[in-house]
CSV table of C-alpha atoms and ligand atoms in Angstrom, one decimal:
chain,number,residue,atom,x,y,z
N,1,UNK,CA,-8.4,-24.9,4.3
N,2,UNK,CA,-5.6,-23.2,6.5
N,3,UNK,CA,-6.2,-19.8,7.5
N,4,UNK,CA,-4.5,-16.9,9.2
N,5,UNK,CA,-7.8,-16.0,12.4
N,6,UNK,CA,-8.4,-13.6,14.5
N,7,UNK,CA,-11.4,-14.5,17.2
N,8,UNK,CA,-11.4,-11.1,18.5
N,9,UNK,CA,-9.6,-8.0,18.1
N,10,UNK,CA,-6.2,-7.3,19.1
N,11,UNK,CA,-5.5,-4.1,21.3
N,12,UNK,CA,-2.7,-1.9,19.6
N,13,UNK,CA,0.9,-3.9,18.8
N,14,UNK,CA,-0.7,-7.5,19.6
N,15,UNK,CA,-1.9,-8.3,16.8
N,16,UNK,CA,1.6,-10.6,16.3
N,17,UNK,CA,0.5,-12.6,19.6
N,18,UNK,CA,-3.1,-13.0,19.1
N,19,UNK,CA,-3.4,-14.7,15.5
N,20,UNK,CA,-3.8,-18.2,15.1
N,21,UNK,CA,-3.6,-20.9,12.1
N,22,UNK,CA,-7.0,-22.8,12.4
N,23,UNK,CA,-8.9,-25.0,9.7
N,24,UNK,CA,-12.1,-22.6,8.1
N,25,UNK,CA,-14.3,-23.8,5.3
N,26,UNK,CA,-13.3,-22.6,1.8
N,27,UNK,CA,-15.4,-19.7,1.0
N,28,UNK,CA,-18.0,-20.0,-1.2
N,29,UNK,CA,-17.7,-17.5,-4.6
N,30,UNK,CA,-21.2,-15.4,-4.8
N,31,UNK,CA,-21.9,-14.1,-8.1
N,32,UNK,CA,-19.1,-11.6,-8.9
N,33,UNK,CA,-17.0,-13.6,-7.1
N,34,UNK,CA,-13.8,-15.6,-7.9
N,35,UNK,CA,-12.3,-18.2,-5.8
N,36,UNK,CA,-8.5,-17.9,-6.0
N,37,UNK,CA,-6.6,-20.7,-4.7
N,38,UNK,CA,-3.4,-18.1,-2.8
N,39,UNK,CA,0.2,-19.0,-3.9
N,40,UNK,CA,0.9,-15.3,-2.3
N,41,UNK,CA,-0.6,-12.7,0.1
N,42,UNK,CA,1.4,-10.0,1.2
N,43,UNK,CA,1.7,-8.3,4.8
N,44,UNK,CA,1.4,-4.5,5.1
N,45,UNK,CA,0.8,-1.6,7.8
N,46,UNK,CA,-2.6,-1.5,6.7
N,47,UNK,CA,-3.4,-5.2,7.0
N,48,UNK,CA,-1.8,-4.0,10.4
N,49,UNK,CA,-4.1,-1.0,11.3
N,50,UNK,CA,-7.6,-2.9,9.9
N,51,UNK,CA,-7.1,-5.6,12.3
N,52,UNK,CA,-6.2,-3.3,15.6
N,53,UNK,CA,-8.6,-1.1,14.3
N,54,UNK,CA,-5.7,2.0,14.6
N,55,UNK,CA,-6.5,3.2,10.8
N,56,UNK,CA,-7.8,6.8,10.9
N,57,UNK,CA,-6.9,7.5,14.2
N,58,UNK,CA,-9.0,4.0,15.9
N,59,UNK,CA,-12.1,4.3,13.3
N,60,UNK,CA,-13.1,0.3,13.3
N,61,UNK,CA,-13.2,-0.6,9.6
N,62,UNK,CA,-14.7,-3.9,10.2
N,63,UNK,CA,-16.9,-5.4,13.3
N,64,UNK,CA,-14.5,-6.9,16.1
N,65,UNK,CA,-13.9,-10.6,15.2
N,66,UNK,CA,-15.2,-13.4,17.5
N,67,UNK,CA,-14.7,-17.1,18.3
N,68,UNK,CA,-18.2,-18.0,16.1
N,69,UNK,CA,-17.0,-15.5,13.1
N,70,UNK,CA,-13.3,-15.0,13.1
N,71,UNK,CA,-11.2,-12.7,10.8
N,72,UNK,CA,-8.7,-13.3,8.5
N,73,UNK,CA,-6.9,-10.3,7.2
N,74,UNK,CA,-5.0,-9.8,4.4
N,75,UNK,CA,-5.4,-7.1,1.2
N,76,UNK,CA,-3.5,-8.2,-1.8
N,77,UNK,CA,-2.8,-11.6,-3.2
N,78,UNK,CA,-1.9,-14.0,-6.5
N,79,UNK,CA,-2.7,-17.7,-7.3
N,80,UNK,CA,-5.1,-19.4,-9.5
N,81,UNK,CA,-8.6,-19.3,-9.8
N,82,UNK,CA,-10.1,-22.5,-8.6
N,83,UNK,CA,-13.9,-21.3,-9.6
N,84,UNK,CA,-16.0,-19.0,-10.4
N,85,UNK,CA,-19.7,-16.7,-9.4
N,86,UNK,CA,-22.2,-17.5,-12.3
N,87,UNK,CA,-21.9,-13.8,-13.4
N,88,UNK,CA,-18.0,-14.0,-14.0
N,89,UNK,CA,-17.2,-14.3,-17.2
N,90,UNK,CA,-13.4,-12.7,-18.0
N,91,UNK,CA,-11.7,-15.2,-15.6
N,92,UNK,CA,-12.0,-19.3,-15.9
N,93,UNK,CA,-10.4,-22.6,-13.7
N,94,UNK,CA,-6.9,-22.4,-14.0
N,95,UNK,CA,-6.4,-18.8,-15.3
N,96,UNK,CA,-3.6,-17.2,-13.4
N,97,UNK,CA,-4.2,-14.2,-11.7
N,98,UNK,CA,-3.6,-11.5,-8.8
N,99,UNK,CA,-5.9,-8.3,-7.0
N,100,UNK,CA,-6.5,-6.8,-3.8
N,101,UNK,CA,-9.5,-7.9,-2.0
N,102,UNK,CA,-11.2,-3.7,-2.0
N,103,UNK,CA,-13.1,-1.9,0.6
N,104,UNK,CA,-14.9,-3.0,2.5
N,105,UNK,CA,-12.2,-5.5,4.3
N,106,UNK,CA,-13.4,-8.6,4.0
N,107,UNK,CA,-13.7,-11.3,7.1
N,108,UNK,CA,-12.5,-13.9,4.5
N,109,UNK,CA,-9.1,-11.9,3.7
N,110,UNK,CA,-5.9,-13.2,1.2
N,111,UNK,CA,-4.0,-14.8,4.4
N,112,UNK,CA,-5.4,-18.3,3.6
N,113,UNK,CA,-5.1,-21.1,1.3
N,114,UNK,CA,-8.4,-19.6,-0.9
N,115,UNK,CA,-10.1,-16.3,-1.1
N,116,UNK,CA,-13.2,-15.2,-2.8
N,117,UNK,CA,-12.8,-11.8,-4.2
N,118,UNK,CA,-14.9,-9.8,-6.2
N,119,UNK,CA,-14.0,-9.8,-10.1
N,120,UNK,CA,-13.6,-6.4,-10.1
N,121,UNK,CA,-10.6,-6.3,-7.8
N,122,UNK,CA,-8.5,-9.2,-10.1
N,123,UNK,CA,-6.7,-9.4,-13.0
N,124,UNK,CA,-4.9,-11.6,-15.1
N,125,UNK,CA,-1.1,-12.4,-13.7
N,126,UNK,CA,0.9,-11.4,-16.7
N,127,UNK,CA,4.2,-13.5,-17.6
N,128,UNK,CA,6.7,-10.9,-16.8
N,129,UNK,CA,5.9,-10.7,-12.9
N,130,UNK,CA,6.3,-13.8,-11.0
N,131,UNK,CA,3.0,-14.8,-8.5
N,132,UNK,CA,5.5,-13.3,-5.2
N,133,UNK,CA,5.6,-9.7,-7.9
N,134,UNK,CA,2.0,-9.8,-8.3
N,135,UNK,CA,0.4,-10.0,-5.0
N,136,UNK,CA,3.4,-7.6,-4.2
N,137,UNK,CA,1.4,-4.8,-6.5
N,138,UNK,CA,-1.5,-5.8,-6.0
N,139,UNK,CA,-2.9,-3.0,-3.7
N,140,UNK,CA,0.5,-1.1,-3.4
N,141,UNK,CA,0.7,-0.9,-7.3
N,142,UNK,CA,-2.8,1.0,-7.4
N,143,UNK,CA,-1.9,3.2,-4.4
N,144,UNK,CA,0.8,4.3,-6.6
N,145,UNK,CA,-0.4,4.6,-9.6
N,146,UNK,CA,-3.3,7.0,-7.7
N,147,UNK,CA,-0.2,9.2,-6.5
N,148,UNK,CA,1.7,9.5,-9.5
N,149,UNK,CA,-0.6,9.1,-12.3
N,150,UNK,CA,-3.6,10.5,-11.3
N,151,UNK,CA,-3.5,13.0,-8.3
N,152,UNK,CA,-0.6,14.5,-10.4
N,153,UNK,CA,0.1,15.9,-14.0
N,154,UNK,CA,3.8,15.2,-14.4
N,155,UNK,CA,5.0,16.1,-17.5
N,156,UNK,CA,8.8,15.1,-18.7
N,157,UNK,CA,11.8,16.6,-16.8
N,158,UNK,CA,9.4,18.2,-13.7
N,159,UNK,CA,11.0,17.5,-10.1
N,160,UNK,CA,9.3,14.9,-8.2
N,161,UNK,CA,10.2,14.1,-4.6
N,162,UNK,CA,9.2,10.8,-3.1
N,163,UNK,CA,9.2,10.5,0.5
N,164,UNK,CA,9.4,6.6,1.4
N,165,UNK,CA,10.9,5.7,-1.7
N,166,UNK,CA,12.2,2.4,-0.4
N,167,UNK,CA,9.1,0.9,0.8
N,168,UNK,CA,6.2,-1.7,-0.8
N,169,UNK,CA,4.4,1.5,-2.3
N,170,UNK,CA,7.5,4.4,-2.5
N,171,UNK,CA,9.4,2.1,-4.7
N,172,UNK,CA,6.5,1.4,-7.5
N,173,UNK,CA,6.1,5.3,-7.3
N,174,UNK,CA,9.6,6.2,-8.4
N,175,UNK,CA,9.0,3.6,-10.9
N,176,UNK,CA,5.9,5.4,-12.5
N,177,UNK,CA,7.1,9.2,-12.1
N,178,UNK,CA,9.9,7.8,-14.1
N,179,UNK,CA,7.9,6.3,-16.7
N,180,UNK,CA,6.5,9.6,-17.0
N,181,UNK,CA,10.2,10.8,-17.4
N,182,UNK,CA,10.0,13.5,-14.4
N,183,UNK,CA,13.4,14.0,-12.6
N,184,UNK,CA,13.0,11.3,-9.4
N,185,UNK,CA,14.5,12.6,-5.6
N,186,UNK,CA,14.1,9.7,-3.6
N,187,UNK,CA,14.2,10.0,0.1
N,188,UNK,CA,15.4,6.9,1.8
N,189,UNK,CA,18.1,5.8,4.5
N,190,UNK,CA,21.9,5.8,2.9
N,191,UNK,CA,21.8,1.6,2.9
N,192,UNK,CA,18.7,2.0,0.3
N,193,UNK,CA,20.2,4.4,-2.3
N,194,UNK,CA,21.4,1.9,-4.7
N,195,UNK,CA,17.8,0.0,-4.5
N,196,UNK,CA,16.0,3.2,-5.1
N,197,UNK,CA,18.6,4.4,-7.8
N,198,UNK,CA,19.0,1.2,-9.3
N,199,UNK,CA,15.0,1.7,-10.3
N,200,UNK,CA,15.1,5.4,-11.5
N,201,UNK,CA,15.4,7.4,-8.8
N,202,UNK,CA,17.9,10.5,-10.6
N,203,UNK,CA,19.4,11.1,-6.6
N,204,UNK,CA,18.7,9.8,-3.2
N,205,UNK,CA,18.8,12.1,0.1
N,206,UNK,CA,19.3,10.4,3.1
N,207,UNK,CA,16.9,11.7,5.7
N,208,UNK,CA,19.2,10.3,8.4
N,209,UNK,CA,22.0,12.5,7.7
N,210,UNK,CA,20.1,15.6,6.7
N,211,UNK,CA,16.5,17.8,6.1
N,212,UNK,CA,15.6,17.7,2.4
N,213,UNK,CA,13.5,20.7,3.1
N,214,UNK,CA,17.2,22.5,4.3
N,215,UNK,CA,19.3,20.8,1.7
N,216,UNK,CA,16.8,21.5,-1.2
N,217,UNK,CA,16.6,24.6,0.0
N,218,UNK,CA,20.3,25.8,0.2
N,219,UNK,CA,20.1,24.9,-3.8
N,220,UNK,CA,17.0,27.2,-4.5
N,221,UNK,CA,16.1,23.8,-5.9
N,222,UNK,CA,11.9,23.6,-6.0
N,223,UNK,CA,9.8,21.0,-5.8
N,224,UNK,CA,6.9,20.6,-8.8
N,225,UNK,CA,5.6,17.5,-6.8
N,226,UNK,CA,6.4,16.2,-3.3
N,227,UNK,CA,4.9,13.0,-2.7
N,228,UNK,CA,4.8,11.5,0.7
N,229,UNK,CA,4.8,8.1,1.8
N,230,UNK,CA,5.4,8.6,5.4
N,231,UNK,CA,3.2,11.2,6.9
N,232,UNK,CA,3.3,13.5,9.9
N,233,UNK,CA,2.9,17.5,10.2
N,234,UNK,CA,6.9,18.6,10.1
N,235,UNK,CA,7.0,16.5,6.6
N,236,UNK,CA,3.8,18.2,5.5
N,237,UNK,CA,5.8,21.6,6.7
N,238,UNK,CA,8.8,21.2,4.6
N,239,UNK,CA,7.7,19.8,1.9
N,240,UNK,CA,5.4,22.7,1.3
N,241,UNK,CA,8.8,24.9,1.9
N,242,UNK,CA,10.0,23.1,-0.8
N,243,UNK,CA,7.1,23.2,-3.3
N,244,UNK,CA,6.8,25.5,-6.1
N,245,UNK,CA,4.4,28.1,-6.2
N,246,UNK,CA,2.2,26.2,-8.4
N,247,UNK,CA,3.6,22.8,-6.8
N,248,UNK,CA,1.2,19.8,-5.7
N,249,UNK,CA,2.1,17.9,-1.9
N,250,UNK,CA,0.4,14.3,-2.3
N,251,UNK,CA,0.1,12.6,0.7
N,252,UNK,CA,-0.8,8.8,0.9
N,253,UNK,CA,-0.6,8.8,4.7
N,254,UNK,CA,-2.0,12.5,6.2
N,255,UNK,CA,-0.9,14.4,9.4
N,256,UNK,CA,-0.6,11.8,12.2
N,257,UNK,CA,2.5,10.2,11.5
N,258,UNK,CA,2.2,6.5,10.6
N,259,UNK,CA,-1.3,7.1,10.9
N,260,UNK,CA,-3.1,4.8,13.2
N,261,UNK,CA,-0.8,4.8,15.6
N,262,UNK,CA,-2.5,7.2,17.7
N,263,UNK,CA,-5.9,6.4,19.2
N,264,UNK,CA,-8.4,9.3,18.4
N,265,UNK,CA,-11.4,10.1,20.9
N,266,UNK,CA,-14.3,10.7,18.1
N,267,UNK,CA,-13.2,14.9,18.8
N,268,UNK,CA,-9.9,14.0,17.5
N,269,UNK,CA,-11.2,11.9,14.3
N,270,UNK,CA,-13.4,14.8,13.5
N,271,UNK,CA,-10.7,17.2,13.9
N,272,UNK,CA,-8.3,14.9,12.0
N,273,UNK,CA,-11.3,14.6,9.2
N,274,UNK,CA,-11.5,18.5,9.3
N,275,UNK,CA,-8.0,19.0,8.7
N,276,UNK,CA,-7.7,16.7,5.5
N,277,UNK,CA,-11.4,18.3,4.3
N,278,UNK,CA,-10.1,22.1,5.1
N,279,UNK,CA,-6.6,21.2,3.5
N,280,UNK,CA,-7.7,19.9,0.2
N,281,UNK,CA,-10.9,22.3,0.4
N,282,UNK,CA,-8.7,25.6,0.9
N,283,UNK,CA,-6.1,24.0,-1.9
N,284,UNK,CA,-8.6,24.8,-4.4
N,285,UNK,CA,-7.9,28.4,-4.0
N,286,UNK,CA,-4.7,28.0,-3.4
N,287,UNK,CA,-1.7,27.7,-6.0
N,288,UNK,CA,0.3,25.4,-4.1
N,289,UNK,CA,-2.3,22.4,-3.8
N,290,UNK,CA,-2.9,19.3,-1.0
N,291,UNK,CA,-3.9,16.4,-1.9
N,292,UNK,CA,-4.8,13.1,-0.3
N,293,UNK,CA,-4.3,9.8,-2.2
N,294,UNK,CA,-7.4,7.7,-2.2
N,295,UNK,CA,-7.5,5.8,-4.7
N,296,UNK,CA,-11.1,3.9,-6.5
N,297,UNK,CA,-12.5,2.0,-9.3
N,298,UNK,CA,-10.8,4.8,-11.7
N,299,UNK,CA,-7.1,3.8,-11.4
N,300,UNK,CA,-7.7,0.2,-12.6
N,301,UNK,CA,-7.1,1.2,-16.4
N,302,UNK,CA,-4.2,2.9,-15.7
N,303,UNK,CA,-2.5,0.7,-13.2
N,304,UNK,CA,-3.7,-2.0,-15.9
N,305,UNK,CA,-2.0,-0.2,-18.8
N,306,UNK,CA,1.5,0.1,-16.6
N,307,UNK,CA,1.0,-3.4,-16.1
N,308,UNK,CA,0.8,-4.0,-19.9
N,309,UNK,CA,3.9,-2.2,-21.0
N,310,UNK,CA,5.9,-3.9,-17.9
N,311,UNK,CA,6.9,-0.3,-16.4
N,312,UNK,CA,6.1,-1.8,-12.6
N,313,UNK,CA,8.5,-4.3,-11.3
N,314,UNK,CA,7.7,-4.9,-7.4
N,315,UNK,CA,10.3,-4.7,-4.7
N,316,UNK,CA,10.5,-8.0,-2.6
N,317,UNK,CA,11.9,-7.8,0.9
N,318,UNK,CA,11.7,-11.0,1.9
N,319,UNK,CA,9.4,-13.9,1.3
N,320,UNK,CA,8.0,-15.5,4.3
N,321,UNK,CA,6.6,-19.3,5.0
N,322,UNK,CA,2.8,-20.1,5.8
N,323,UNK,CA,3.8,-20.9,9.7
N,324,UNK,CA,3.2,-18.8,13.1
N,325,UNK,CA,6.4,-17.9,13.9
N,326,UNK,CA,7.6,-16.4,10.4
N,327,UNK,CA,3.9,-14.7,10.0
N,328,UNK,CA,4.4,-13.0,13.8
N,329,UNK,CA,8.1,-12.1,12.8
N,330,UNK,CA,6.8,-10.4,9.8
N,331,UNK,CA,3.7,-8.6,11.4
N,332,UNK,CA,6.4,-7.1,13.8
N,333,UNK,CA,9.0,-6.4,10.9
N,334,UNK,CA,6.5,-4.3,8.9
N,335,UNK,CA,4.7,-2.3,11.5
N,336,UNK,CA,8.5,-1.1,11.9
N,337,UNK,CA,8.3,0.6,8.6
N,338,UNK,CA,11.7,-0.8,7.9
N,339,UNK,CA,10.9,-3.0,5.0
N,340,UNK,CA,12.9,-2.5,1.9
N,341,UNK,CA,9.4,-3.3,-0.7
N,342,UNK,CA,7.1,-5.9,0.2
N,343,UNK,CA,6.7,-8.7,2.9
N,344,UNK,CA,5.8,-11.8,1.0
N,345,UNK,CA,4.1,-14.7,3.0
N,346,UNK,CA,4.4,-18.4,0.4
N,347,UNK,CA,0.7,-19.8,0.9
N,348,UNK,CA,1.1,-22.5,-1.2
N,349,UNK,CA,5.3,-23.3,-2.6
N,350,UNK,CA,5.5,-22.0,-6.4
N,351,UNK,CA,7.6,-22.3,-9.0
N,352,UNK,CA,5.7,-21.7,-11.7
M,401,NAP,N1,-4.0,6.3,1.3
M,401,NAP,C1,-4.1,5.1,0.9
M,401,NAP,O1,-5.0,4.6,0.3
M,401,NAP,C2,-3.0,4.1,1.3
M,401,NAP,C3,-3.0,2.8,0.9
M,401,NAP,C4,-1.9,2.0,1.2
M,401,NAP,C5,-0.9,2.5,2.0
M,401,NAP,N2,-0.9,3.7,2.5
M,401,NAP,C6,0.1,4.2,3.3
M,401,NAP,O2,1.3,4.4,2.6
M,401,NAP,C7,2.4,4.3,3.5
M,401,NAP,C8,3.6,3.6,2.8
M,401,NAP,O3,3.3,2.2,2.8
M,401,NAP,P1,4.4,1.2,2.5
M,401,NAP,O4,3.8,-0.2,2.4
M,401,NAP,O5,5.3,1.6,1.4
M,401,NAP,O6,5.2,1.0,3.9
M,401,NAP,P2,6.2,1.5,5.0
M,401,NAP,O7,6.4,0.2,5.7
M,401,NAP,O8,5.6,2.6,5.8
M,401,NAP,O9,7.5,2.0,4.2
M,401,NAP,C9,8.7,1.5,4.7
M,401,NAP,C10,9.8,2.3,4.1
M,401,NAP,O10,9.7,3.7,4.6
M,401,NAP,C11,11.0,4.2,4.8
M,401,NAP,N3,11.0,5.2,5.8
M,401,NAP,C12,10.6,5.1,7.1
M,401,NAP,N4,10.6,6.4,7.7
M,401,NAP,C13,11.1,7.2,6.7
M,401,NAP,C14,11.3,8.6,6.7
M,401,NAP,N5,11.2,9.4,7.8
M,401,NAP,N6,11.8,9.2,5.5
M,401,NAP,C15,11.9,8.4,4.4
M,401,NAP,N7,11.7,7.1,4.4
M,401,NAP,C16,11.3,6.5,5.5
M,401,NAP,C17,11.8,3.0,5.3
M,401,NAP,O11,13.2,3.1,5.0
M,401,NAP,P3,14.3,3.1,6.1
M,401,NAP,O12,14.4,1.7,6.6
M,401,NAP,O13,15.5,3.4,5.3
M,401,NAP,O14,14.0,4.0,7.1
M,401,NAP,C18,11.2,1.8,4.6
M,401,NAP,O15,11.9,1.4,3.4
M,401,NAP,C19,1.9,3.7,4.8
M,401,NAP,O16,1.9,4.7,5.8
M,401,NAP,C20,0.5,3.2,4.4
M,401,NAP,O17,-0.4,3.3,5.5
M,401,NAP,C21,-1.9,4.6,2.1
């Protein structure tokens, strides 16, 4: 099969030179396991980080790649399951589907013509979303869904504001808070507010032109959840200035802006650590409360029940060919954080 490799692993912004397309074996499905032939994979930041290692400040989340046992990243994908481990028994040949391959990243990721993932991690493609929607909600969809449905309690007409509203996981948040009828401020560039609008958001402030934290705050206008999608201290700052007394700040991202981008000495990933630990620790006796979006096994019913009653319709960006150029374009594009939704990469064409 075709597959996206990496022989070792690239130093900070090269991962877009140093991939290759090279022939691998198709993986072999253990027990839990399904073999999914990929019609989709996606490409996000975090597919970014795992590779150069730069996730949580430069902890490696794999072992470094080498010629005898490359890499291939990639989280979140969609096909059809070609076969499966002799202890699967909800998915059979043929069955569409779409999942994110889970911790811990796998060597044989979703950016190659088959991937083995665990059952656990898949479910069944359902006919509203088309295979490009699927793989683009794959991982995103349960990130969100974590946020929104389970880190907070939003009940109808509380004030949510979403930081990042126009990206792969921002855009399936406003999505859900509005499901759960709360009143939607998205925060997005000016050319994004009829994307984010056009999907629930109740108003849009652009962060180019101003500070939420000053405008909301010339209104006396507080926040009952402020979730972020972006990161950094000064947007942990104001949107605690922002927060009611009793108001949540969920953060998917933490205090070093586009984490990862910042290679941490193991001083500065404990003091990094310490800081999310002491923050959600000391939130406990707070009112206001911090909390950091990691989501497990426990969001699967609920994503799955958003699923069900169609509330999640994925953002696509772009969708990208199975070739070198487009996929190194792409890597580029996305560690930008200027995508509009998801990156797409077409493993194998589909129409279906
Ligand atoms: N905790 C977890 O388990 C977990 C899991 C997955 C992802 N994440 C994190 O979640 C974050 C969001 O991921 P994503 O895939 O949605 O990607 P993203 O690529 O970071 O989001 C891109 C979007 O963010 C907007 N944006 C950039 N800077 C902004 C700012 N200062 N204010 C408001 N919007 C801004 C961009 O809009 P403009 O072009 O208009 O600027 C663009 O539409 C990432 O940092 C990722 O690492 C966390």
């Amino acid at each position: 099969m075709q597959a996206i490799t990496l022989s070792h692993r690239p130093k900070k912004a090269h991962f877009s030179n140093d991939f290759e397309i090279t022939h691998q074996e198709i993986p072999k499905p253990q027990k839990n396991e399904v073999l999914v032939k990929v019609y989709n994979a996606t490409i996000t930041i975090d597919d970014i980080n795992i590779a150069e290692a730069s996730s949580l400040g430069g902890i490696p989340l794999t072992s470094p790649p080498t010629n005898k046992q490359p890499a291939t990243p990639g989280i979140e994908l969609s096909g059809i399951v070609e076969t499966v481990g002799v202890n699967v028994t909800p998915f059979k040949k043929g069955d569409a589907v779409f999942g994110s391959v889970g911790f811990p990243i796998k060597k044989n990721g979703a950016w190659a013509e088959y991937c083995s993932i665990n059952e656990k991690f898949l479910m069944k493609k359902p006919e509203y979303l088309s295979f490009p929607q699927a793989a683009a909600c794959a991982g995103s969809g349960m990130v969100a869904t974590c946020a929104i449905a389970q880190c907070c309690n939003i009940q109808p007409n509380d004030t949510v504001l979403i930081i990042g509203a126009s990206g792969g996981v921002g855009s399936l948040a406003v999505q859900i808070a509005k499901q759960k009828r709360a009143y939607v401020i998205a925060v997005c560039s000016k050319k994004n507010e009829a994307l984010v609008k056009s999907i629930g958001a109740n108003r849009v402030i652009d962060y180019h032109s101003t500070s939420f934290a000053e405008t909301l705050k010339k209104e006396n206008n507080q926040m009952d959840y402020v979730i972020d999608f972006v990161g950094g201290k000064e947007i942990e700052h104001d949107a605690f200035s922002i927060l009611k007394p009793r108001g949540s700040f969920v953060t998917a991202v933490g205090p070093i802006q586009y984490l990862g981008d910042k290679k941490l000495g193991w001083s500065g990933i404990i003091k990094l650590l310490l800081y999310i630990t002491t923050r959600i620790f000391s939130s406990t006796f707070k009112k206001q409360k911090y909390v950091f979006v990691s989501p497990t096994q426990s969001v699967f019913p609920i994503f799955k029940e958003l699923i069900k009653t169609q509330s999640i319709h994925p953002i696509i960006d772009k969708i990208i060919k199975f070739n070198k150029p487009e996929i190194k374009e792409a890597i580029d594009y996305v560690r930008s954080h200027k995508a509009r939704g998801k990156v797409v990469v077409e493993v194998v064409p589909n129409e279906i």
